[in-house]
Amino acid sequence: MDKDITILAIESSCDETSAAVVVNGRKVLSNIISSQIAVHTKFGGVVPEVASRKHIEVISQVVDKALKEAEVSFKDIDAIGVTYGPGLVGALLVGVQYAKGLAYSLGKPLIGVNHIEGHISANFIQYKDLKPPFVCLVVSGGHTFIVYMKDYGKFEVMGQTRDDAAGEAYDKVARAIGLGYPGGPKIDKLSKSGNENAIKFPRANFHEESLDFSFSGLKSAVLNYLNKMEMKKEEINRADVAASFQKAVVDFLVANAMKACSIKKVDKIAIAGGVASNSALRKAMIEAGKRKDIQVLFPELVLCTDNAAMIGSAAYFEYIKGAISPLDFNAVPNLKLGER
Ligand code: KG4
Ligand code: ZN
């Protein structure tokens, strides 16, 4: 395609309201993120009703800011991309309705984007020459997947969590050791001063060929450990608990990710989602990749957490295939990967 394609993208699936302007799926002209973390911290987690209200309050300003920073106006936009699932239904609806209104009034095509596909696409922004096929480990607050990306927008799920998502486990364990919300970054930081071999937490054991994950048993093991220590009136070393928990999570993620690369005989693996920011995961993946001659890719931190630039990237690859959404399309809170 000769002409540049400029996409205005909107993301509101959880607790970040974001708008971005992205050219040809790879070049970010702006990526404005308005985070609600401070509001939800008081409640120890995301309150869906509050999230929807906050999205409504800021969405117009966030979109205006994204256009302004990109130095473009509505007439320069070729299409509008919006996350329509998975996520919190009320939160998704704010972005979807806003995007529909814009698309209708401006007479521009609308592209509904799967949030998880957006996370994977963040790697196309980070690595301008990256092309499928590759394996991707998606680790966020709500999802944990190992995916083989055959082509743009074509996914094969190779493994997934059978219970809690990796980020969810981080958040729950963080709450149990009194670190508050969001737990991932706090455990990451505290672990640096702990001993990762101090406590042996059990790991789920599936059939050798399975690439699935399970984190709820690990979370329960941490809770049991904390209860036992309290009952014995022994002092709890929170940094050791954090580091030992983190090691169990990271070992599991890395082992399955590397297995997936061997099965598909690929030499590159991308990481995506909020937990892809985790410093121990990045380090362990790079080390394992070096041993197996596999290139490990991950987006910069701002592209790992929820942001609209990644949605603009995924929307572009749908747009060039002609996958335009009808104006009566709706939010799908439990949208599956690869489903449209
Ligand atoms: O992708 P994301 O921003 O939102 C979802 O789509 O869920 O992921 C948020 C999750 C939260 O569970 C958060 O605790 C986790 O990502 N997270 C981290 C780190 N930064 C964010 N987990 C571990 N280490 C981090 N540095
Ligand atoms: Zn996300």
XYZ file of C-alpha atoms and ligand atoms in Angstrom:
367
model
C 0.000 0.000 0.000
C 1.516 3.325 -1.095
C -0.542 5.773 0.880
C 0.148 6.093 4.596
C -2.729 4.866 6.751
C -3.349 6.929 9.865
C -5.464 5.366 12.594
C -6.988 7.017 15.632
C -7.221 4.296 18.291
C -9.172 4.176 21.539
C -8.697 1.808 24.506
C -10.920 1.682 27.600
C -11.153 -2.006 28.544
C -10.072 -1.701 32.179
C -8.636 1.168 34.199
C -6.768 3.174 31.563
C -8.431 5.579 29.150
C -6.146 5.897 26.182
C -6.126 7.357 22.666
C -3.350 7.216 20.100
C -2.551 8.135 16.530
C -0.586 5.439 14.707
C 0.676 5.416 11.115
C 0.929 2.150 9.159
C 0.629 0.095 12.337
C 4.206 0.832 13.426
C 4.783 4.561 13.858
C 3.273 6.165 16.946
C 2.504 9.888 16.583
C 0.878 10.087 19.999
C -0.153 7.717 22.789
C -2.060 9.448 25.590
C -2.837 7.344 28.677
C -5.027 8.568 31.504
C -4.641 6.097 34.350
C -7.266 5.542 37.038
C -4.873 3.632 39.307
C -4.948 6.312 42.021
C -8.772 6.072 42.206
C -8.869 2.258 42.428
C -5.958 1.962 44.876
C -8.316 3.105 47.666
C -10.464 0.006 47.024
C -7.561 -2.458 46.607
C -8.517 -3.262 43.000
C -10.489 -2.061 39.987
C -14.137 -1.197 40.752
C -15.972 -1.676 37.414
C -18.662 0.959 38.013
C -16.077 3.560 39.003
C -13.946 2.653 35.975
C -16.847 3.297 33.552
C -17.601 6.681 35.085
C -13.970 7.758 34.967
C -13.688 6.736 31.301
C -16.729 8.891 30.476
C -15.235 11.860 32.309
C -11.946 11.907 30.401
C -12.417 10.220 27.014
C -13.057 13.411 25.022
C -10.028 15.178 26.459
C -7.831 12.125 25.914
C -8.835 11.888 22.227
C -8.357 15.652 21.715
C -4.939 15.456 23.310
C -3.914 12.504 21.129
C -4.843 14.415 17.951
C -3.133 17.581 19.169
C 0.092 15.845 20.132
C 0.148 13.993 16.798
C -0.487 17.322 15.033
C -3.335 15.876 13.015
C -7.036 16.658 12.778
C -10.021 14.355 12.202
C -9.774 14.858 8.436
C -6.282 13.263 8.432
C -7.574 10.067 10.025
C -8.239 7.109 7.705
C -9.971 4.874 10.246
C -10.881 4.575 13.913
C -9.796 1.528 15.900
C -11.322 0.614 19.239
C -10.973 -2.194 21.780
C -14.280 -4.093 21.956
C -13.203 -6.976 24.224
C -12.182 -8.709 26.347
C -12.571 -6.464 29.381
C -15.099 -4.896 31.740
C -18.346 -4.442 29.844
C -19.152 -0.968 31.161
C -15.617 0.232 30.542
C -15.505 -1.235 27.017
C -18.855 0.343 26.145
C -17.530 3.836 26.790
C -14.789 3.436 24.177
C -16.978 1.505 21.733
C -19.835 4.038 21.833
C -17.468 6.964 21.566
C -15.660 5.406 18.595
C -18.958 4.552 16.884
C -20.161 8.133 17.321
C -16.927 9.471 15.843
C -16.908 7.015 12.935
C -20.532 7.772 12.077
C -20.237 11.531 12.295
C -16.938 11.657 10.390
C -17.915 9.010 7.834
C -14.759 6.981 8.606
C -14.411 3.199 8.846
C -14.455 1.621 12.285
C -12.324 -1.353 13.306
C -13.071 -3.347 16.448
C -9.872 -4.707 18.014
C -9.337 -7.609 20.404
C -7.423 -6.261 23.414
C -5.117 -9.300 23.563
C -4.257 -8.941 19.867
C -3.436 -5.341 20.704
C -0.960 -6.430 23.393
C 0.759 -8.749 20.887
C 0.820 -5.973 18.268
C 2.785 -3.709 20.628
C 5.782 -5.722 19.436
C 5.256 -4.488 15.839
C 5.645 -0.938 17.122
C 8.771 -1.786 19.070
C 10.393 -3.863 16.322
C 9.751 -2.208 12.967
C 10.916 -5.250 10.971
C 9.142 -7.903 13.044
C 6.933 -10.161 10.947
C 5.025 -13.352 11.776
C 5.508 -16.215 12.349
C 6.661 -16.064 15.950
C 5.602 -17.295 19.374
C 4.170 -14.787 21.850
C 3.760 -15.093 25.603
C 0.850 -12.861 26.625
C 0.835 -12.131 30.340
C -1.584 -9.542 31.648
C -3.915 -8.931 34.582
C -6.725 -10.939 33.023
C -5.005 -13.324 30.583
C -2.115 -15.712 30.222
C -1.580 -17.284 26.822
C 1.114 -18.837 24.719
C 0.215 -18.052 21.158
C 1.715 -18.985 17.828
C 1.212 -16.006 15.557
C 1.050 -17.561 12.085
C 0.292 -14.358 10.254
C -1.070 -10.894 11.033
C -4.331 -11.443 12.922
C -3.986 -15.257 12.757
C -3.373 -16.974 16.063
C -3.066 -20.482 17.385
C -3.451 -20.727 21.155
C -0.835 -23.256 22.322
C -1.377 -22.894 26.060
C -3.310 -20.833 28.560
C -4.005 -20.555 32.242
C -6.523 -22.965 33.699
C -7.384 -20.576 36.545
C -5.810 -17.236 37.541
C -3.891 -15.051 35.102
C -0.259 -14.319 35.953
C -0.977 -10.640 36.722
C -3.968 -11.620 38.836
C -1.729 -13.911 40.919
C 0.735 -11.046 41.376
C -2.072 -8.733 42.493
C -3.569 -11.262 44.938
C -0.235 -12.178 46.516
C 0.687 -8.498 46.774
C -2.550 -7.839 48.653
C -1.860 -10.763 51.000
C 1.556 -9.398 51.948
C 0.166 -5.890 52.357
C 1.627 -4.229 49.279
C -1.649 -2.963 47.805
C -2.819 -2.457 44.229
C -1.480 -2.889 41.561
C 0.662 -5.645 42.956
C 2.867 -6.598 40.015
C 5.254 -3.653 40.024
C 5.420 -3.712 43.851
C 6.358 -7.400 44.025
C 8.864 -6.845 41.223
C 10.535 -4.076 43.261
C 10.413 -5.798 46.666
C 11.771 -9.056 45.200
C 15.056 -7.342 44.413
C 15.886 -7.312 48.142
C 14.617 -10.861 48.792
C 16.014 -14.366 48.427
C 14.192 -16.200 45.635
C 15.278 -19.568 47.027
C 14.132 -18.858 50.600
C 10.747 -20.606 50.306
C 9.967 -23.518 48.012
C 6.457 -22.900 46.703
C 4.894 -25.800 44.791
C 4.391 -25.560 41.031
C 1.502 -27.004 39.071
C 2.472 -30.137 37.224
C 0.623 -30.938 34.033
C 1.257 -33.547 31.386
C 4.707 -32.959 29.896
C 3.282 -31.913 26.538
C 0.885 -29.375 28.009
C 1.738 -25.694 27.671
C -1.017 -24.663 30.081
C -0.491 -22.687 33.257
C -2.071 -22.642 36.691
C -1.389 -20.019 39.324
C -4.164 -20.426 41.860
C -2.415 -23.310 43.670
C 0.686 -21.182 43.978
C -1.341 -18.282 45.342
C -2.962 -20.620 47.920
C 0.477 -21.944 48.886
C 1.620 -18.379 49.596
C -1.518 -17.705 51.673
C -1.026 -20.969 53.625
C 2.596 -20.076 54.279
C 1.595 -16.635 55.596
C -1.107 -18.148 57.846
C 1.252 -20.781 59.216
C 3.920 -18.208 60.006
C 1.363 -16.000 61.748
C 0.050 -18.906 63.812
C 3.580 -19.793 64.874
C 4.129 -16.072 65.599
C 7.208 -16.143 63.406
C 8.393 -13.086 61.570
C 7.507 -12.978 57.868
C 10.199 -11.755 55.513
C 7.992 -10.163 52.852
C 10.852 -9.670 50.408
C 11.659 -13.397 50.547
C 7.983 -14.284 50.039
C 7.764 -11.895 47.063
C 10.989 -13.157 45.477
C 10.140 -16.849 45.987
C 6.638 -16.386 44.574
C 8.012 -14.459 41.626
C 10.586 -17.143 40.902
C 7.852 -19.796 40.778
C 5.818 -17.691 38.322
C 8.758 -16.775 36.113
C 10.148 -20.353 35.980
C 6.751 -21.626 34.847
C 6.314 -18.915 32.196
C 9.823 -19.313 30.798
C 9.725 -23.129 30.697
C 6.483 -23.232 28.693
C 7.501 -20.343 26.441
C 10.724 -22.108 25.476
C 8.868 -25.412 24.936
C 6.507 -23.603 22.545
C 9.464 -22.257 20.515
C 10.893 -25.780 20.202
C 7.531 -27.199 19.090
C 7.095 -24.531 16.411
C 10.813 -24.422 15.560
C 10.854 -20.625 15.693
C 13.845 -18.523 16.664
C 11.993 -15.586 18.145
C 9.582 -15.112 20.990
C 7.790 -11.908 21.922
C 6.385 -11.089 25.354
C 3.316 -8.890 25.757
C 0.943 -7.534 28.413
C 1.366 -5.808 31.757
C 3.479 -8.580 33.304
C 5.915 -8.286 30.355
C 7.234 -5.251 32.293
C 8.491 -7.602 35.000
C 12.250 -7.308 35.351
C 12.794 -10.912 36.517
C 10.731 -12.295 33.631
C 12.646 -10.232 31.081
C 15.986 -11.331 32.524
C 15.069 -15.019 32.735
C 13.624 -15.026 29.200
C 16.765 -13.423 27.774
C 18.975 -15.955 29.575
C 16.890 -18.922 28.421
C 16.785 -17.471 24.900
C 20.588 -17.206 24.812
C 20.935 -20.860 25.770
C 18.587 -21.912 22.969
C 19.525 -19.337 20.332
C 16.108 -17.733 20.500
C 15.710 -13.990 20.186
C 13.565 -12.562 22.996
C 11.523 -9.471 22.169
C 9.535 -7.193 24.462
C 7.976 -3.764 24.056
C 9.119 -0.776 26.089
C 7.241 -0.381 29.388
C 4.629 2.111 28.144
C 3.640 -0.342 25.390
C 3.326 -3.275 27.840
C 0.563 -1.806 29.984
C -2.809 -0.923 28.492
C -2.413 1.759 25.824
C -4.147 2.746 22.601
C -1.042 2.681 20.381
C -1.046 -1.127 20.450
C -4.748 -1.034 19.465
C -3.886 1.296 16.574
C -1.265 -1.186 15.398
C -3.633 -4.188 15.495
C -6.368 -2.089 13.843
C -4.053 -1.282 10.935
C -3.407 -4.954 10.144
C -7.179 -5.549 10.158
C -7.820 -2.440 8.044
C -5.503 -3.513 5.242
C -7.327 -6.856 5.128
C -10.607 -4.949 4.795
C -11.925 -6.132 8.168
C -14.218 -3.176 8.872
C -16.723 -3.495 11.735
C -20.378 -2.627 11.195
C -21.710 0.351 13.146
C -24.043 -1.919 15.113
C -21.177 -3.954 16.553
C -20.998 -4.197 20.320
C -18.623 -4.684 23.242
C -17.856 -8.376 23.917
C -16.526 -8.702 27.495
C -15.346 -12.315 27.066
C -14.084 -12.051 23.494
C -11.746 -14.931 22.605
C -8.417 -14.535 20.907
C -8.658 -14.771 17.118
C -12.461 -14.371 17.242
C -14.126 -11.507 15.359
O -1.976 -5.663 30.442
P -2.368 -4.938 31.672
O -1.943 -3.506 31.818
O -3.917 -4.976 31.859
C -4.674 -6.080 31.485
O -4.991 -6.202 30.269
O -4.953 -6.900 32.395
O -1.811 -5.796 32.886
C -1.979 -5.404 34.217
C -1.307 -6.432 35.098
C -1.586 -6.238 36.565
O -1.964 -7.487 37.124
C -0.238 -5.774 37.104
O -0.036 -6.128 38.456
C 0.723 -6.483 36.177
O 0.121 -6.387 34.915
N 2.053 -5.860 36.158
C 3.169 -6.479 36.580
C 4.232 -5.536 36.441
N 3.708 -4.377 35.937
C 2.368 -4.593 35.762
N 3.369 -7.720 37.033
C 4.611 -8.063 37.386
N 5.666 -7.216 37.317
C 5.528 -5.953 36.862
N 6.583 -5.134 36.793
Zn -4.222 -5.343 28.892
